[in-house]
Coordinates of C-alpha atoms in Angstrom, one line a residue:
M17 CA 23.2 -29.1 11.8
T18 CA 24.4 -30.6 8.6
A19 CA 26.1 -29.0 5.6
Y20 CA 22.6 -28.0 4.3
G21 CA 22.2 -25.5 7.2
I22 CA 19.3 -24.7 9.4
I23 CA 16.8 -26.6 7.4
S24 CA 18.4 -29.8 8.6
Q25 CA 17.4 -28.9 12.2
L26 CA 13.7 -28.1 11.6
N27 CA 10.9 -30.5 12.7
W28 CA 7.3 -30.8 11.8
M29 CA 6.2 -27.9 14.1
F30 CA 8.0 -25.3 12.0
Y31 CA 6.4 -26.6 8.8
F32 CA 3.0 -26.8 10.5
S33 CA 3.3 -23.2 11.6
L34 CA 4.3 -22.1 8.1
I35 CA 1.5 -24.0 6.5
L36 CA -1.1 -22.6 9.0
V37 CA 0.0 -19.0 8.4
S38 CA 0.1 -19.5 4.6
F39 CA -3.4 -21.0 4.7
V40 CA -4.7 -17.9 6.6
A41 CA -3.1 -15.6 4.1
G42 CA -4.4 -17.6 1.2
V43 CA -8.0 -17.6 2.5
E44 CA -7.9 -13.9 3.2
L45 CA -6.3 -13.0 -0.2
A46 CA -8.9 -15.0 -2.0
K47 CA -11.7 -12.8 -0.7
V48 CA -13.2 -10.0 -2.7
R49 CA -12.6 -7.6 0.2
P50 CA -9.7 -8.9 2.3
R51 CA -9.2 -7.4 5.8
R52 CA -6.1 -5.3 6.0
T53 CA -5.7 -5.9 9.8
V54 CA -5.8 -9.7 9.4
L55 CA -3.3 -9.6 6.5
T56 CA -0.9 -7.3 8.3
W57 CA -0.8 -9.5 11.4
T58 CA -0.4 -12.5 9.2
I59 CA 2.6 -11.0 7.5
I60 CA 4.1 -10.1 10.9
T61 CA 3.6 -13.7 12.1
L62 CA 5.2 -15.0 8.9
V63 CA 8.2 -12.7 9.4
L64 CA 8.6 -14.0 12.9
I65 CA 8.6 -17.6 11.6
L66 CA 11.0 -17.0 8.7
F67 CA 13.4 -14.6 10.3
G68 CA 13.0 -15.4 14.0
T69 CA 13.7 -19.1 13.9
S70 CA 17.4 -18.8 13.3
P71 CA 18.2 -16.3 16.2
A72 CA 15.9 -18.3 18.5
T73 CA 17.9 -21.4 17.9
T74 CA 21.5 -20.0 18.0
Q75 CA 23.5 -18.8 21.0
V76 CA 25.2 -15.7 19.6
G77 CA 24.9 -13.4 16.5
A78 CA 25.9 -14.8 13.1
L79 CA 28.3 -13.5 10.4
T80 CA 31.8 -12.1 11.1
D81 CA 31.0 -8.7 9.6
S82 CA 28.5 -8.0 12.3
Y83 CA 31.2 -8.4 14.9
I84 CA 33.6 -6.2 12.9
H85 CA 30.9 -3.5 12.8
T86 CA 30.5 -3.8 16.5
G87 CA 34.2 -3.1 16.8
F88 CA 33.9 0.0 14.6
T89 CA 31.0 1.2 16.7
S90 CA 32.9 0.7 20.0
Y91 CA 35.9 2.6 18.6
I92 CA 33.7 5.6 17.8
L93 CA 32.1 5.4 21.3
Q94 CA 35.6 5.4 22.9
H95 CA 37.3 8.0 20.7
G96 CA 34.5 10.1 19.4
S97 CA 35.7 9.8 15.8
S98 CA 36.3 7.2 13.1
L99 CA 39.6 5.6 12.4
L100 CA 41.0 6.9 9.1
N101 CA 43.1 4.8 6.6
Y102 CA 42.1 1.6 8.3
D103 CA 39.0 0.3 6.5
A104 CA 36.9 1.8 3.7
R105 CA 33.8 1.4 5.8
F106 CA 35.1 3.8 8.3
S107 CA 34.9 6.5 5.6
W108 CA 31.1 6.3 5.9
P109 CA 30.7 6.2 9.7
G110 CA 27.2 7.5 10.0
A111 CA 25.6 4.1 10.7
F112 CA 28.3 3.2 13.2
A113 CA 27.7 6.5 15.0
F114 CA 24.0 6.0 15.1
A115 CA 24.5 2.5 16.4
G116 CA 26.7 3.9 19.2
F117 CA 24.0 6.4 20.0
Q118 CA 21.5 3.5 20.3
A119 CA 23.9 1.6 22.5
T120 CA 24.3 4.5 24.8
A121 CA 20.6 5.2 25.0
S122 CA 20.1 1.5 25.8
G123 CA 22.5 1.6 28.7
V124 CA 25.1 -0.8 27.2
T125 CA 28.7 -0.2 26.4
S126 CA 28.8 -2.3 23.2
T127 CA 26.3 -3.2 20.4
L128 CA 27.2 -6.9 20.9
P129 CA 23.9 -7.7 22.5
F130 CA 22.1 -6.4 19.4
L131 CA 23.7 -8.8 16.9
K132 CA 21.5 -11.9 17.5
W133 CA 18.1 -10.3 17.0
F134 CA 19.0 -7.5 14.7
P135 CA 17.9 -9.3 11.5
L136 CA 14.4 -9.9 12.8
V137 CA 14.0 -6.4 14.1
I138 CA 15.1 -4.7 10.9
E139 CA 13.0 -7.0 8.7
L140 CA 10.0 -6.0 10.8
A141 CA 11.0 -2.3 10.4
Y142 CA 10.9 -2.8 6.6
L143 CA 7.2 -3.7 6.8
A144 CA 5.8 -0.2 7.1
P145 CA 7.4 1.3 4.0
L146 CA 6.7 -1.9 2.1
L147 CA 3.0 -1.6 2.9
V148 CA 3.0 2.0 1.7
I149 CA 4.7 1.0 -1.5
A150 CA 2.2 -1.8 -2.0
R151 CA -0.7 0.7 -1.4
H152 CA 0.5 3.3 -3.9
C153 CA 2.3 1.3 -6.6
G154 CA -0.8 0.8 -8.8
S155 CA -1.5 -2.8 -7.7
S156 CA -4.7 -4.0 -6.3
L157 CA -5.1 -4.4 -2.5
R158 CA -4.8 -8.1 -2.7
A159 CA -1.8 -8.1 -5.0
G160 CA -0.1 -5.4 -2.8
Y161 CA -0.3 -7.6 0.3
L162 CA 0.8 -10.7 -1.7
G163 CA 3.7 -8.7 -3.1
V164 CA 4.9 -7.9 0.5
I165 CA 4.7 -11.6 1.4
L166 CA 6.7 -12.5 -1.7
F167 CA 9.3 -9.9 -0.7
Y168 CA 9.9 -11.7 2.6
T169 CA 9.8 -15.2 1.2
G170 CA 12.2 -14.1 -1.6
N171 CA 14.6 -12.1 0.5
W172 CA 17.4 -14.8 0.8
I173 CA 20.1 -12.2 0.2
Y174 CA 21.5 -12.1 3.7
Q175 CA 22.0 -8.3 4.1
D176 CA 19.9 -7.7 7.1
Y177 CA 22.6 -8.5 9.7
F178 CA 24.0 -5.7 11.9
S179 CA 25.4 -3.5 9.2
P180 CA 25.2 -0.1 7.5
Q181 CA 23.5 -1.7 4.5
A182 CA 20.6 -3.1 6.5
L183 CA 19.9 0.4 8.0
N184 CA 20.3 2.1 4.7
Y185 CA 18.0 -0.3 3.0
L186 CA 15.4 1.0 5.4
F187 CA 16.2 4.5 4.3
F188 CA 15.9 3.4 0.7
L189 CA 12.5 1.9 1.2
T190 CA 11.3 4.9 3.2
V191 CA 12.4 7.5 0.6
V192 CA 10.7 5.5 -2.2
A193 CA 7.6 4.9 -0.1
V194 CA 7.2 8.6 0.8
A195 CA 7.7 9.7 -2.8
M196 CA 5.1 7.2 -4.1
A197 CA 2.6 8.2 -1.5
T198 CA 3.1 12.0 -2.1
W199 CA 3.3 12.4 -5.9
Y200 CA 0.9 11.0 -8.5
P201 CA 0.8 11.0 -12.3
S202 CA -1.2 13.5 -14.1
E203 CA -3.5 12.3 -16.8
S204 CA -1.5 11.4 -19.9
T205 CA -2.5 13.0 -23.3
A206 CA -1.0 10.1 -25.3
K207 CA -3.6 7.6 -26.6
N208 CA -1.4 4.6 -27.2
R209 CA 1.6 2.8 -25.6
L210 CA 4.1 4.2 -28.1
G211 CA 3.0 7.7 -27.5
K212 CA 3.3 7.2 -23.7
A213 CA 6.8 5.8 -24.1
L214 CA 7.9 8.7 -26.2
Q215 CA 6.8 11.1 -23.5
T216 CA 8.8 9.4 -20.8
W217 CA 11.8 11.7 -20.9
S218 CA 10.3 14.8 -22.4
L219 CA 11.3 18.2 -20.9
H220 CA 7.8 18.6 -19.6
R221 CA 8.2 15.4 -17.6
I222 CA 11.7 16.1 -16.4
R223 CA 10.5 19.4 -14.9
G224 CA 7.9 17.3 -12.9
D225 CA 4.9 18.9 -14.7
D226 CA 3.4 15.4 -15.5
S227 CA 2.9 14.8 -11.7
Y228 CA 1.0 16.5 -8.9
S229 CA 1.3 16.5 -5.1
I230 CA -1.4 15.5 -2.7
L231 CA 0.1 17.9 -0.1
H232 CA -0.2 21.6 0.5
P233 CA 3.0 23.4 -0.8
R234 CA 4.2 24.2 2.7
A235 CA 3.7 20.6 3.8
E236 CA 5.5 19.5 0.6
I237 CA 8.5 21.7 1.4
L238 CA 8.6 20.2 4.9
L239 CA 8.5 16.7 3.4
I240 CA 11.4 17.5 1.1
A241 CA 13.4 18.6 4.1
V242 CA 12.7 15.3 5.8
L243 CA 13.7 13.4 2.7
T244 CA 16.9 15.5 2.5
L245 CA 17.7 14.5 6.1
L246 CA 17.2 10.8 5.3
M247 CA 19.3 11.0 2.1
A248 CA 22.0 12.9 4.0
A249 CA 22.0 10.1 6.6
S250 CA 22.4 7.6 3.9
A251 CA 25.1 9.5 2.1
V252 CA 27.4 9.4 5.2
S253 CA 26.5 5.8 6.1
H254 CA 26.9 3.7 3.0
Q255 CA 28.7 3.7 -0.3
L256 CA 26.1 2.2 -2.6
T257 CA 22.6 2.9 -1.3
P258 CA 22.6 6.6 -2.0
F259 CA 23.2 5.9 -5.7
A260 CA 20.4 3.3 -5.7
M261 CA 18.2 6.0 -4.3
V262 CA 19.2 8.3 -7.2
L263 CA 18.3 5.7 -9.7
A264 CA 14.9 5.0 -8.0
L265 CA 14.0 8.7 -7.9
L266 CA 15.0 8.9 -11.6
A267 CA 12.7 6.0 -12.3
L268 CA 9.9 7.7 -10.4
L269 CA 10.5 10.9 -12.4
G270 CA 10.2 8.9 -15.6
A271 CA 7.0 7.2 -14.3
R272 CA 5.4 10.6 -13.5
R273 CA 5.6 9.9 -9.8
L274 CA 8.0 12.7 -8.8
A275 CA 6.7 16.3 -9.1
R276 CA 9.8 17.8 -7.5
P277 CA 12.9 17.0 -9.6
E278 CA 14.9 19.0 -7.1
V279 CA 14.7 16.0 -4.8
L280 CA 16.6 14.0 -7.4
V281 CA 19.2 16.8 -7.6
I282 CA 19.6 16.8 -3.9
A283 CA 19.9 13.0 -3.9
M284 CA 22.7 13.2 -6.5
L285 CA 24.7 16.0 -4.8
L286 CA 24.7 14.6 -1.3
P287 CA 26.7 11.3 -1.9
I288 CA 29.0 13.1 -4.4
T289 CA 29.7 15.8 -1.9
W290 CA 30.5 13.3 0.9
L291 CA 32.6 11.1 -1.4
S292 CA 34.6 14.2 -2.4
I293 CA 35.1 15.7 1.1
G294 CA 34.1 13.3 3.8
A295 CA 35.5 10.1 2.2
F296 CA 38.5 11.9 0.8
N297 CA 40.9 9.6 2.6
F298 CA 39.3 6.6 0.9
W299 CA 39.3 7.6 -2.7
V300 CA 42.7 9.2 -2.8
G301 CA 44.9 6.4 -4.2
H302 CA 41.9 4.1 -4.7
L303 CA 40.4 5.5 -7.8
S304 CA 40.8 2.2 -9.6
L305 CA 38.4 0.6 -7.0
I306 CA 35.8 3.2 -7.9
F307 CA 36.1 3.5 -11.6
G308 CA 38.1 0.4 -12.5
S309 CA 35.1 -1.7 -13.5
V310 CA 33.1 1.0 -15.3
G311 CA 31.3 -0.5 -18.3
S312 CA 32.6 -4.0 -17.6
I313 CA 29.2 -5.5 -17.0
G314 CA 30.2 -9.0 -18.3
A315 CA 33.1 -9.2 -15.9
T316 CA 31.0 -7.8 -13.1
I317 CA 28.3 -10.5 -13.5
G318 CA 31.0 -13.2 -13.9
S319 CA 32.6 -12.2 -10.6
N320 CA 29.2 -12.1 -8.9
V321 CA 28.0 -15.5 -10.1
G322 CA 31.0 -17.6 -11.2
S323 CA 33.0 -17.0 -8.0
R324 CA 30.1 -18.4 -5.9
V325 CA 29.4 -21.6 -7.8
V326 CA 32.1 -23.5 -6.0
G327 CA 32.6 -26.0 -3.2
S328 CA 31.1 -29.3 -2.1
S329 CA 27.9 -30.8 -3.6
S330 CA 25.8 -29.5 -0.7
H331 CA 27.1 -25.9 -1.2
L332 CA 26.7 -26.1 -5.0
L333 CA 23.1 -27.2 -4.5
V334 CA 22.3 -24.3 -2.2
V335 CA 24.0 -21.8 -4.6
K336 CA 22.2 -23.2 -7.6
W337 CA 18.8 -23.0 -5.9
R338 CA 19.5 -19.3 -5.0
I339 CA 19.9 -18.7 -8.7
Y340 CA 16.7 -20.7 -9.4
A341 CA 14.8 -18.8 -6.7
T342 CA 15.7 -15.5 -8.2
A343 CA 14.9 -16.7 -11.7
I344 CA 11.5 -17.9 -10.6
L345 CA 10.7 -14.6 -9.0
F346 CA 11.8 -12.6 -12.0
A347 CA 9.9 -14.9 -14.4
L348 CA 6.7 -14.3 -12.3
A349 CA 7.4 -10.6 -12.4
G350 CA 7.7 -10.7 -16.2
L351 CA 4.3 -12.4 -16.3
G352 CA 2.9 -9.8 -13.9
V353 CA 4.0 -7.0 -16.3
L354 CA 2.0 -8.6 -19.1
R355 CA -1.1 -9.4 -16.9
R356 CA -1.6 -6.2 -14.9
A357 CA -3.4 -3.0 -15.8
S358 CA -2.2 0.2 -14.1
D359 CA -2.3 4.0 -14.1
D360 CA 1.5 4.1 -14.3
R361 CA 4.5 1.9 -14.8
S362 CA 6.6 2.9 -11.9
L363 CA 7.1 -0.7 -10.7
E364 CA 8.7 -1.7 -14.0
L365 CA 11.1 1.2 -14.0
L366 CA 11.9 0.7 -10.3
S367 CA 12.6 -3.0 -10.8
G368 CA 15.1 -2.4 -13.6
S369 CA 16.8 0.8 -12.3
P370 CA 19.1 -0.8 -9.7
F371 CA 20.8 -2.9 -12.4
V372 CA 22.3 0.2 -13.9
L373 CA 24.7 0.1 -10.9
L374 CA 26.4 -2.9 -12.6
L375 CA 27.6 -0.5 -15.3
A376 CA 29.7 1.4 -12.7
Q377 CA 30.8 -1.0 -10.0
S378 CA 31.2 -4.7 -9.2
Y379 CA 31.1 -3.8 -5.5
G380 CA 33.6 -6.4 -4.5
G381 CA 31.8 -9.1 -6.4
E382 CA 28.4 -8.3 -4.7
G383 CA 27.0 -5.8 -7.2
L384 CA 24.5 -8.2 -8.7
L385 CA 23.3 -9.3 -5.3
R386 CA 22.8 -5.8 -4.1
A387 CA 21.0 -4.7 -7.4
T388 CA 18.7 -7.7 -7.0
L389 CA 18.0 -6.7 -3.4
Y390 CA 17.2 -3.1 -4.3
S391 CA 14.9 -4.4 -7.1
L392 CA 13.1 -7.0 -4.8
P393 CA 10.4 -4.8 -3.3
F394 CA 9.1 -4.0 -6.9
T395 CA 9.7 -7.3 -8.6
S396 CA 7.8 -9.0 -5.8
Q397 CA 4.9 -6.7 -6.5
L398 CA 5.0 -7.5 -10.2
A399 CA 5.2 -11.2 -9.3
A400 CA 2.1 -10.8 -7.2
S401 CA 0.4 -9.2 -10.2
A402 CA 1.0 -12.5 -12.1
V403 CA -1.3 -14.2 -9.6
L404 CA -3.7 -11.4 -8.7
P405 CA -3.6 -8.9 -11.6
R406 CA -5.3 -5.5 -11.5
R407 CA -7.9 -5.4 -14.2
W408 CA -8.7 -1.6 -14.5
G409 CA -6.3 1.2 -15.2
A410 CA -5.2 3.7 -17.9
T411 CA -2.7 1.3 -19.2
R412 CA -4.3 -1.9 -20.2
P413 CA -2.8 -5.4 -19.8
W414 CA -0.6 -6.8 -22.6
V415 CA -2.4 -10.1 -22.2
P416 CA -6.2 -10.0 -22.2
L417 CA -7.6 -11.3 -19.0
L418 CA -10.4 -13.8 -18.6
K419 CA -13.6 -12.5 -17.1
P420 CA -13.5 -13.4 -13.4
R421 CA -15.9 -15.9 -12.1
R422 CA -17.4 -15.4 -8.7
L423 CA -18.0 -19.0 -7.9
P424 CA -17.1 -20.2 -4.4
G425 CA -15.1 -23.1 -5.8
V426 CA -12.9 -20.7 -7.9
R427 CA -12.2 -18.7 -4.8
R428 CA -11.3 -21.7 -2.8
L429 CA -8.9 -22.9 -5.5
L430 CA -7.3 -19.5 -5.7
G431 CA -6.8 -19.4 -2.0
L432 CA -5.2 -22.9 -2.1
C433 CA -2.9 -21.9 -4.9
I434 CA -1.8 -18.8 -3.0
S435 CA -1.2 -20.8 0.1
V436 CA 0.9 -23.4 -1.8
L437 CA 2.9 -20.5 -3.3
I438 CA 3.7 -19.0 0.1
V439 CA 4.6 -22.4 1.6
G440 CA 6.8 -23.2 -1.4
T441 CA 8.7 -19.9 -1.5
G442 CA 8.9 -19.9 2.3
V443 CA 10.6 -23.3 2.5
L444 CA 12.8 -22.4 -0.4
L445 CA 13.8 -19.2 1.5
I446 CA 14.8 -21.2 4.6
F447 CA 16.9 -23.6 2.4
V448 CA 18.8 -21.0 0.4
R449 CA 19.1 -18.3 3.0
G450 CA 20.2 -20.7 5.7
G451 CA 22.4 -22.8 3.5
N452 CA 25.5 -21.1 4.8
D453 CA 24.6 -21.4 8.5
Y454 CA 26.8 -24.4 8.8
F455 CA 29.8 -22.1 8.8
E456 CA 28.2 -18.6 9.3
T457 CA 26.5 -19.2 12.7
Y458 CA 28.6 -19.5 15.8
N459 CA 28.2 -20.6 19.4
Q460 CA 29.1 -19.1 22.8
S461 CA 32.3 -21.2 23.2
E462 CA 33.7 -19.9 19.9
L463 CA 33.0 -16.3 21.1
D464 CA 34.6 -17.1 24.4
A465 CA 37.7 -18.2 22.5
V466 CA 37.9 -14.9 20.7
H467 CA 37.3 -13.0 23.9
F468 CA 40.1 -14.9 25.5
V469 CA 42.4 -13.7 22.8
D470 CA 41.0 -10.1 23.2
A471 CA 42.0 -10.3 26.9
H472 CA 45.5 -11.8 26.5
A473 CA 46.8 -10.5 23.2
R474 CA 49.4 -7.7 23.6
H475 CA 49.1 -4.5 21.6
G476 CA 50.4 -5.1 18.0
A477 CA 50.1 -8.9 18.2
V478 CA 49.2 -11.0 15.2
V479 CA 46.2 -13.4 15.5
G480 CA 46.1 -16.2 12.9
V481 CA 42.9 -17.9 11.6
F482 CA 42.4 -20.3 8.8
S483 CA 39.2 -18.5 7.7
T484 CA 37.4 -15.4 8.7
Y485 CA 34.3 -17.4 9.5
L486 CA 34.4 -16.9 13.3
P487 CA 33.0 -14.3 15.7
I488 CA 36.0 -12.0 15.7
G489 CA 36.3 -8.3 15.4
D490 CA 34.3 -6.7 18.2
A491 CA 37.5 -5.7 20.1
S492 CA 39.4 -2.5 19.4
P493 CA 40.6 -2.5 15.7
L494 CA 44.0 -1.3 16.9
Q495 CA 44.6 -4.0 19.6
Y496 CA 45.9 -6.7 17.2
S497 CA 45.9 -7.6 13.5
I498 CA 44.1 -10.6 12.1
F499 CA 45.8 -12.8 9.5
S500 CA 43.8 -15.3 7.5
T501 CA 45.1 -18.0 5.3
D502 CA 41.9 -18.5 3.3
E503 CA 42.8 -16.2 0.3
R504 CA 46.4 -17.5 0.2
S505 CA 45.8 -21.3 0.2
S506 CA 43.9 -23.9 -1.8
S507 CA 44.5 -27.0 0.5
P508 CA 45.0 -27.8 4.1
S509 CA 48.7 -28.3 3.6
S510 CA 49.2 -24.9 1.9
A511 CA 47.1 -23.2 4.6
L512 CA 49.5 -24.8 7.2
A513 CA 52.5 -23.7 5.2
V514 CA 51.2 -20.1 5.1
M515 CA 50.4 -20.1 8.8
R516 CA 53.9 -21.4 9.6
A517 CA 55.5 -18.7 7.5
T518 CA 53.5 -16.0 9.2
H519 CA 54.4 -17.0 12.8
P520 CA 51.2 -15.5 14.5
N521 CA 51.3 -14.9 18.2
F522 CA 47.9 -16.7 18.6
V523 CA 46.0 -19.1 16.4
I524 CA 42.2 -19.6 16.8
V525 CA 40.8 -22.9 15.7
T526 CA 37.0 -23.2 15.6
R527 CA 34.3 -25.5 14.4
S528 CA 32.9 -22.9 12.0
Q529 CA 36.3 -22.6 10.2
E530 CA 36.4 -26.4 9.9
N531 CA 32.9 -26.4 8.4
W532 CA 33.8 -23.7 6.0
G533 CA 36.8 -25.7 4.7
E534 CA 34.6 -28.8 4.2
V535 CA 31.7 -27.1 2.5
V536 CA 33.2 -24.2 0.5
M537 CA 36.7 -25.4 -0.2
G538 CA 36.1 -29.2 -0.3
Y539 CA 38.7 -30.0 2.3
P540 CA 38.6 -33.4 4.0
K541 CA 36.8 -33.8 7.4
G542 CA 39.1 -32.9 10.3
W543 CA 41.5 -30.9 8.1
E544 CA 41.8 -28.0 10.6
Y545 CA 42.5 -30.0 13.6
A546 CA 45.2 -31.9 11.7
D547 CA 46.8 -28.5 11.0
E548 CA 46.3 -27.6 14.7
R549 CA 48.3 -30.7 15.8
A550 CA 51.1 -29.8 13.4
L551 CA 51.3 -26.3 14.9
R552 CA 51.5 -27.9 18.4
R553 CA 54.5 -29.9 17.2
D554 CA 56.0 -26.6 16.0
G555 CA 56.0 -25.2 19.6
Y556 CA 52.5 -23.8 19.9
R557 CA 50.6 -24.7 23.1
V558 CA 46.9 -24.8 23.8
V559 CA 45.9 -21.9 26.2
F560 CA 42.2 -22.2 25.7
K561 CA 40.0 -25.2 24.9
S562 CA 36.3 -25.8 24.6
A563 CA 34.0 -28.2 22.8
S564 CA 34.2 -26.3 19.5
A565 CA 37.2 -23.9 19.8
E566 CA 40.8 -23.8 20.8
V567 CA 43.4 -21.1 21.1
L568 CA 47.1 -21.8 20.5
Q569 CA 49.8 -19.5 21.6
R570 CA 53.4 -19.3 20.3
G571 CA 56.1 -19.4 22.9
N572 CA 55.8 -16.6 25.4
S573 CA 54.2 -14.2 23.0

C-alpha cells in the first residue's frame, strides 16, 4: 500500500466487478418498469464490493477507536457497569452494553472478533430503512433506487466502524423511515408555492392536522411505543444522534409527514432527561464543552475543514477530493430540487435540518462531517432526482422538464450515463474513503505487539506511543495509561524530547505510526525508528520485535 491508501492495491478485477455491477444497475434503471428484486440484489452486490474489499484484504480491524470501544465493552462485561469519570463516551453506555450482550450471545468473551467485518455488516443493515425512505420520500421508483446507490457511493465519512455512532445511525434511519412510511400529507389548500410556504409552521400543522396515518389508531399507538424504545436506546447510547432525530422529526412535521407531534416531544425529552440524570457526571464541570461553541458557526466550520487540510501532498489530495465529492453530491441535489415534482418537500427539509447542529456544537471538530452524514440519505435522493426526476406531483418542478422520448436509443444512453455515474462515484469513494488506510489499517503483528504489552504491563504503568494510530485499547481501561506525543510535538525531535521527558514504562513502535508521521505530519521517512534508536541509547531495550512493530521497555519496569 502506498500513501494513497487501498486504491493503490486494487487490480483490474476490482474495477471489472464494479463496472459490471454498475452496468446491470444502469440497464435496469433505464427501463420504464425496473425490477425491484434485481435492483435490490445489485445494491447488495455493490455494497459487498465497496465496503467488503477492505476487510477482505486486511488482517485485523481498522481504526483505534474501534479497539477502545472493545475495551469499554469488555469492562462492562466484567463489572456490570460503566466506568465513571474516565471518558465522556462511558456516560452514554447503551451501545457498549448492547455490544456486550451480542458478544455473550455469540459465545465470545470480547467483541474483538467483530471489528474487522463490522463496517460491512452495518452498511448492509442500513439498506432496509434506506429502501423504505426511497419508497416513501416522493421520488419515483427509479430515482429512489438510484438515490440508495448514491448514498453508498457517497458515504466516504468513515463512521461505520465498531462504534456507538454506527449503531445509532441505524436507529436514526429507522425512525425516519418508519415515520415516512406511516404518516402522509393531507391535501394542501394553498394554490401556489408562497401559500404553501406560509402554511409550513401554522398552528394547524404543528398539531399534526395536516397529516394522516395509514394505520389504525391502536396500531399507531403501538408504533409510537416502538419508536419511543428506539429513541430511548439512542438517548442512552450517543451524544449527537438523538438531537439529529429531533431535527429530522421537526422537518417531517413541517413537511406534513408527522401526524403525531407527541413523537417529537418524546424525542426531545429523552436525550435531555438522560443528559440531566444519566450523564450527570459528564456535564458537571464540562458545561463549556456543551455550550462553549453555541452560535459560533464560523469557528465550527473552520475547525472542521481547516484542521484537516494539512499534511503531505498525497494526504492533501485525498482531503481535497473529499471536499469535491461532497460538493458534487450537493450540487446534484440542488439540481434535483429544481427538476423534481413531488407531493411534499420532506427531502429538502430533511437534507438541511442536520446542519442546525452546527449552531450548537462543533463536536470536537467533527460537527460538519456528522451533519453531512445525517443529511446524506436525503441529499442522495435529491441528487438522484437530478438524473431521474419525478414528473407528476402536487408541487411542480421549478425547471420545466422536456417531454420524455421513448426511443430505444435514448434509453440506452440513459443507462450508459447512469452506469458511468455509479462507476465514477464508486471509484471516488474508494479513493477518498480509503485514503487514510495507509495509517488507519493495522496488521496482526502490530496487534500482537499491543497484546504483549497488555500481558506484561503492571497495573498503573505508562505506555508511550508517538501517535494513537495503532490497534490499542481493547484491554481493561484501568490496567495502564496511554501517553501519546502527537498533540505535543511538531517534529520527530520534539516528539523524542516529549517521550524522554515522560519516561514511559513501555514504548510501542509500529509501522502505522510511522506512516501517520509521513503522511499527516510531513515527517521524513524512517523518523520513528530514528527516535526508537535514540530511546535504546537512553536505556530502553527491545522486548518484542516483528516485521512491523517493536516494544521497548525501560529498565526493569
